[in-house]
mmCIF file of C-alpha atoms in Angstrom:
data_model
loop_
_atom_site.group_PDB
_atom_site.id
_atom_site.type_symbol
_atom_site.label_atom_id
_atom_site.label_comp_id
_atom_site.label_asym_id
_atom_site.label_seq_id
_atom_site.Cartn_x
_atom_site.Cartn_y
_atom_site.Cartn_z
ATOM 1 C CA UNK A 1 61.507 27.729 -8.152
ATOM 2 C CA UNK A 2 59.758 28.386 -4.882
ATOM 3 C CA UNK A 3 61.124 27.220 -1.558
ATOM 4 C CA UNK A 4 59.257 24.937 0.820
ATOM 5 C CA UNK A 5 58.715 27.894 3.170
ATOM 6 C CA UNK A 6 57.081 29.929 0.382
ATOM 7 C CA UNK A 7 54.860 26.976 -0.563
ATOM 8 C CA UNK A 8 53.766 26.532 3.073
ATOM 9 C CA UNK A 9 52.925 30.233 3.314
ATOM 10 C CA UNK A 10 50.945 29.896 0.082
ATOM 11 C CA UNK A 11 49.084 26.891 1.525
ATOM 12 C CA UNK A 12 48.128 28.735 4.724
ATOM 13 C CA UNK A 13 47.169 31.817 2.748
ATOM 14 C CA UNK A 14 45.038 29.928 0.226
ATOM 15 C CA UNK A 15 43.255 27.723 2.743
ATOM 16 C CA UNK A 16 42.649 30.062 5.677
ATOM 17 C CA UNK A 17 43.479 33.702 4.963
ATOM 18 C CA UNK A 18 41.971 33.882 1.462
ATOM 19 C CA UNK A 19 39.408 31.123 1.935
ATOM 20 C CA UNK A 20 37.705 30.600 -1.410
ATOM 21 C CA UNK A 21 34.207 30.483 0.097
ATOM 22 C CA UNK A 22 34.373 32.825 3.057
ATOM 23 C CA UNK A 23 36.507 35.644 1.673
ATOM 24 C CA UNK A 24 36.246 35.301 -2.108
ATOM 25 C CA UNK A 25 32.625 34.057 -2.144
ATOM 26 C CA UNK A 26 33.290 31.436 -4.814
ATOM 27 C CA UNK A 27 31.592 28.043 -4.655
ATOM 28 C CA UNK A 28 28.617 29.140 -2.568
ATOM 29 C CA UNK A 29 26.115 26.802 -4.267
ATOM 30 C CA UNK A 30 27.617 23.522 -2.997
ATOM 31 C CA UNK A 31 28.732 25.253 0.208
ATOM 32 C CA UNK A 32 25.142 26.056 1.145
ATOM 33 C CA UNK A 33 23.485 23.080 -0.545
ATOM 34 C CA UNK A 34 25.581 20.152 0.669
ATOM 35 C CA UNK A 35 26.365 21.359 4.180
ATOM 36 C CA UNK A 36 23.392 19.751 5.945
ATOM 37 C CA UNK A 37 25.330 16.706 7.199
ATOM 38 C CA UNK A 38 29.016 16.341 8.012
ATOM 39 C CA UNK A 39 29.273 13.077 6.061
ATOM 40 C CA UNK A 40 28.026 14.560 2.797
ATOM 41 C CA UNK A 41 29.979 17.780 3.362
ATOM 42 C CA UNK A 42 33.221 15.870 3.837
ATOM 43 C CA UNK A 43 32.427 13.753 0.758
ATOM 44 C CA UNK A 44 31.866 16.894 -1.293
ATOM 45 C CA UNK A 45 35.066 18.348 0.153
ATOM 46 C CA UNK A 46 37.012 15.264 -0.903
ATOM 47 C CA UNK A 47 35.582 15.447 -4.414
ATOM 48 C CA UNK A 48 36.411 19.163 -4.638
ATOM 49 C CA UNK A 49 39.969 18.537 -3.372
ATOM 50 C CA UNK A 50 40.473 15.917 -6.062
ATOM 51 C CA UNK A 51 38.945 17.988 -8.864
ATOM 52 C CA UNK A 52 40.625 21.314 -8.001
ATOM 53 C CA UNK A 53 44.046 19.748 -7.455
ATOM 54 C CA UNK A 54 43.931 17.733 -10.656
ATOM 55 C CA UNK A 55 42.373 20.613 -12.606
ATOM 56 C CA UNK A 56 45.154 22.925 -11.415
ATOM 57 C CA UNK A 57 47.773 20.450 -12.602
ATOM 58 C CA UNK A 58 46.195 19.722 -15.980
ATOM 59 C CA UNK A 59 45.199 23.341 -16.649
ATOM 60 C CA UNK A 60 48.695 24.542 -15.734
ATOM 61 C CA UNK A 61 50.333 22.023 -18.052
ATOM 62 C CA UNK A 62 47.956 22.783 -20.921
ATOM 63 C CA UNK A 63 48.398 26.514 -20.465
ATOM 64 C CA UNK A 64 52.181 26.400 -20.211
ATOM 65 C CA UNK A 65 52.921 23.798 -22.899
ATOM 66 C CA UNK A 66 50.081 24.220 -25.408
ATOM 67 C CA UNK A 67 48.274 27.553 -25.139
ATOM 68 C CA UNK A 68 51.317 29.795 -24.602
ATOM 69 C CA UNK A 69 53.553 28.243 -27.312
ATOM 70 C CA UNK A 70 50.701 28.310 -29.841
ATOM 71 C CA UNK A 71 49.811 31.876 -28.778
ATOM 72 C CA UNK A 72 46.166 30.960 -28.137
ATOM 73 C CA UNK A 73 45.946 31.950 -24.473
ATOM 74 C CA UNK A 74 42.629 33.653 -25.200
ATOM 75 C CA UNK A 75 41.086 30.149 -25.229
ATOM 76 C CA UNK A 76 42.107 29.476 -21.617
ATOM 77 C CA UNK A 77 38.623 29.770 -20.105
ATOM 78 C CA UNK A 78 37.041 27.381 -22.605
ATOM 79 C CA UNK A 79 39.895 24.887 -22.274
ATOM 80 C CA UNK A 80 39.792 25.030 -18.471
ATOM 81 C CA UNK A 81 36.028 24.433 -18.430
ATOM 82 C CA UNK A 82 36.469 21.371 -20.670
ATOM 83 C CA UNK A 83 39.220 20.002 -18.404
ATOM 84 C CA UNK A 84 37.075 20.530 -15.300
ATOM 85 C CA UNK A 85 34.038 18.910 -16.932
ATOM 86 C CA UNK A 86 36.065 15.828 -17.870
ATOM 87 C CA UNK A 87 37.477 15.517 -14.345
ATOM 88 C CA UNK A 88 34.039 15.840 -12.767
ATOM 89 C CA UNK A 89 32.705 13.118 -15.044
ATOM 90 C CA UNK A 90 35.554 10.889 -13.871
ATOM 91 C CA UNK A 91 34.770 11.622 -10.194
ATOM 92 C CA UNK A 92 31.065 11.031 -10.802
ATOM 93 C CA UNK A 93 31.667 7.636 -12.423
ATOM 94 C CA UNK A 94 34.080 6.624 -9.647
ATOM 95 C CA UNK A 95 31.692 7.595 -6.834
ATOM 96 C CA UNK A 96 28.748 5.915 -8.552
ATOM 97 C CA UNK A 97 30.686 2.629 -8.660
ATOM 98 C CA UNK A 98 32.737 2.797 -5.450
ATOM 99 C CA UNK A 99 30.531 4.812 -3.055
ATOM 100 C CA UNK A 100 26.890 4.736 -4.205
ATOM 101 C CA UNK A 101 25.569 6.083 -0.884
ATOM 102 C CA UNK A 102 27.787 9.174 -1.102
ATOM 103 C CA UNK A 103 26.924 9.525 -4.802
ATOM 104 C CA UNK A 104 23.202 9.591 -3.906
ATOM 105 C CA UNK A 105 23.745 11.957 -0.970
ATOM 106 C CA UNK A 106 25.618 14.485 -3.119
ATOM 107 C CA UNK A 107 22.861 14.339 -5.726
ATOM 108 C CA UNK A 108 22.754 17.222 -8.161
ATOM 109 C CA UNK A 109 25.631 19.017 -6.435
ATOM 110 C CA UNK A 110 28.226 16.579 -7.754
ATOM 111 C CA UNK A 111 27.728 17.478 -11.431
ATOM 112 C CA UNK A 112 27.527 21.102 -10.315
ATOM 113 C CA UNK A 113 31.241 20.940 -9.485
ATOM 114 C CA UNK A 114 31.662 21.387 -13.239
ATOM 115 C CA UNK A 115 30.115 24.840 -12.991
ATOM 116 C CA UNK A 116 31.516 25.543 -9.519
ATOM 117 C CA UNK A 117 33.156 28.895 -9.974
ATOM 118 C CA UNK A 118 35.739 28.020 -7.282
ATOM 119 C CA UNK A 119 37.275 25.343 -9.518
ATOM 120 C CA UNK A 120 37.488 27.625 -12.536
ATOM 121 C CA UNK A 121 38.512 30.541 -10.316
ATOM 122 C CA UNK A 122 41.543 28.647 -9.031
ATOM 123 C CA UNK A 123 42.650 27.636 -12.526
ATOM 124 C CA UNK A 124 42.328 31.215 -13.796
ATOM 125 C CA UNK A 125 43.960 32.629 -10.669
ATOM 126 C CA UNK A 126 46.968 30.360 -11.151
ATOM 127 C CA UNK A 127 47.389 31.724 -14.686
ATOM 128 C CA UNK A 128 46.866 35.364 -13.678
ATOM 129 C CA UNK A 129 49.387 35.117 -10.845
ATOM 130 C CA UNK A 130 51.804 33.375 -13.235
ATOM 131 C CA UNK A 131 52.316 30.404 -10.940
ATOM 132 C CA UNK A 132 54.463 27.523 -12.086
ATOM 133 C CA UNK A 133 52.736 24.157 -12.459
ATOM 134 C CA UNK A 134 53.929 23.010 -9.016
ATOM 135 C CA UNK A 135 52.927 26.264 -7.326
ATOM 136 C CA UNK A 136 49.547 26.111 -9.076
ATOM 137 C CA UNK A 137 48.986 22.565 -7.816
ATOM 138 C CA UNK A 138 49.876 23.608 -4.247
ATOM 139 C CA UNK A 139 47.570 26.621 -4.514
ATOM 140 C CA UNK A 140 44.747 24.475 -5.906
ATOM 141 C CA UNK A 141 45.149 21.825 -3.214
ATOM 142 C CA UNK A 142 45.265 24.403 -0.415
ATOM 143 C CA UNK A 143 42.255 26.262 -1.791
ATOM 144 C CA UNK A 144 40.277 23.021 -1.939
ATOM 145 C CA UNK A 145 41.321 22.144 1.616
ATOM 146 C CA UNK A 146 40.068 25.583 2.674
ATOM 147 C CA UNK A 147 36.754 24.877 0.950
ATOM 148 C CA UNK A 148 36.549 21.532 2.764
ATOM 149 C CA UNK A 149 37.330 23.115 6.131
ATOM 150 C CA UNK A 150 34.613 25.708 5.636
ATOM 151 C CA UNK A 151 31.928 23.274 4.420
ATOM 152 C CA UNK A 152 32.604 20.752 7.203
ATOM 153 C CA UNK A 153 32.501 23.448 9.884
ATOM 154 C CA UNK A 154 29.212 24.772 8.494
ATOM 155 C CA UNK A 155 27.797 21.230 8.338
ATOM 156 C CA UNK A 156 28.746 20.648 11.970
ATOM 157 C CA UNK A 157 27.080 23.867 13.036
ATOM 158 C CA UNK A 158 23.962 23.069 10.988
ATOM 159 C CA UNK A 159 23.701 19.624 12.576
ATOM 160 C CA UNK A 160 23.827 21.227 16.040
ATOM 161 C CA UNK A 161 21.299 23.912 15.049
ATOM 162 C CA UNK A 162 18.685 21.252 14.291
ATOM 163 C CA UNK A 163 18.229 20.774 18.043
ATOM 164 C CA UNK A 164 18.004 24.477 18.896
ATOM 165 C CA UNK A 165 15.020 26.755 19.022
ATOM 166 C CA UNK A 166 15.295 29.084 16.065
ATOM 167 C CA UNK A 167 12.702 31.829 15.499
ATOM 168 C CA UNK A 168 10.350 30.993 12.639
ATOM 169 C CA UNK A 169 11.566 33.909 10.542
ATOM 170 C CA UNK A 170 15.138 32.551 10.717
ATOM 171 C CA UNK A 171 14.408 28.877 10.043
ATOM 172 C CA UNK A 172 15.944 27.346 6.951
ATOM 173 C CA UNK A 173 18.261 29.316 4.737
ATOM 174 C CA UNK A 174 18.211 32.628 6.689
ATOM 175 C CA UNK A 175 19.954 31.078 9.717
ATOM 176 C CA UNK A 176 22.395 29.270 7.398
ATOM 177 C CA UNK A 177 23.312 32.541 5.675
ATOM 178 C CA UNK A 178 23.678 34.274 9.032
ATOM 179 C CA UNK A 179 25.942 31.450 10.234
ATOM 180 C CA UNK A 180 28.025 31.604 7.054
ATOM 181 C CA UNK A 181 28.387 35.362 7.507
ATOM 182 C CA UNK A 182 29.594 34.899 11.076
ATOM 183 C CA UNK A 183 32.042 32.250 9.867
ATOM 184 C CA UNK A 184 33.363 34.709 7.266
ATOM 185 C CA UNK A 185 33.907 37.293 9.991
ATOM 186 C CA UNK A 186 35.699 34.690 12.123
ATOM 187 C CA UNK A 187 37.955 33.715 9.208
ATOM 188 C CA UNK A 188 38.951 37.384 8.851
ATOM 189 C CA UNK A 189 40.914 36.815 12.059
ATOM 190 C CA UNK A 190 43.352 34.672 10.042
ATOM 191 C CA UNK A 191 44.441 37.706 8.038
ATOM 192 C CA UNK A 192 46.985 38.566 10.711
ATOM 193 C CA UNK A 193 48.833 35.296 10.051
ATOM 194 C CA UNK A 194 50.531 36.509 6.889
#
């Protein structure tokens, strides 16, 4: 059993030091695609927090109590993808009913959470690092919070860049990629924390 101090260190490490987008380069599709407005970026971040946290819990339980006892751990990737797909369908139905404006704003990127490699990466990472279910949930939550921090910061910068003069050759995705690269360099400064 891990102590609260160890879990807090894991949270800081997963969200800032080893940021899933800026240092592991997982989840770049929604990171670049949904980061045009802060409102949609925070909505996507909330959906990713929910999906990754719940997927970490369910995948950890399935792995520990079904796959390992039955000695079928080789099916982990397929099982984790099915769990993630079911959770994303749940989130999609909820947002369509409860928040139709956010559902429309997220567009195609919401179902893409199913294939977001960050979600699957966290579930597989929890298994590879042999985390307990609780530690896996904490890691998943912190990783998703790190994703949300990164996407909201990028969205804020992109909103401000709309009013700036950008050379024609840098307009659009080139300036976004340059900004994301600079953010990744800035997040490297967190490596001294742990």
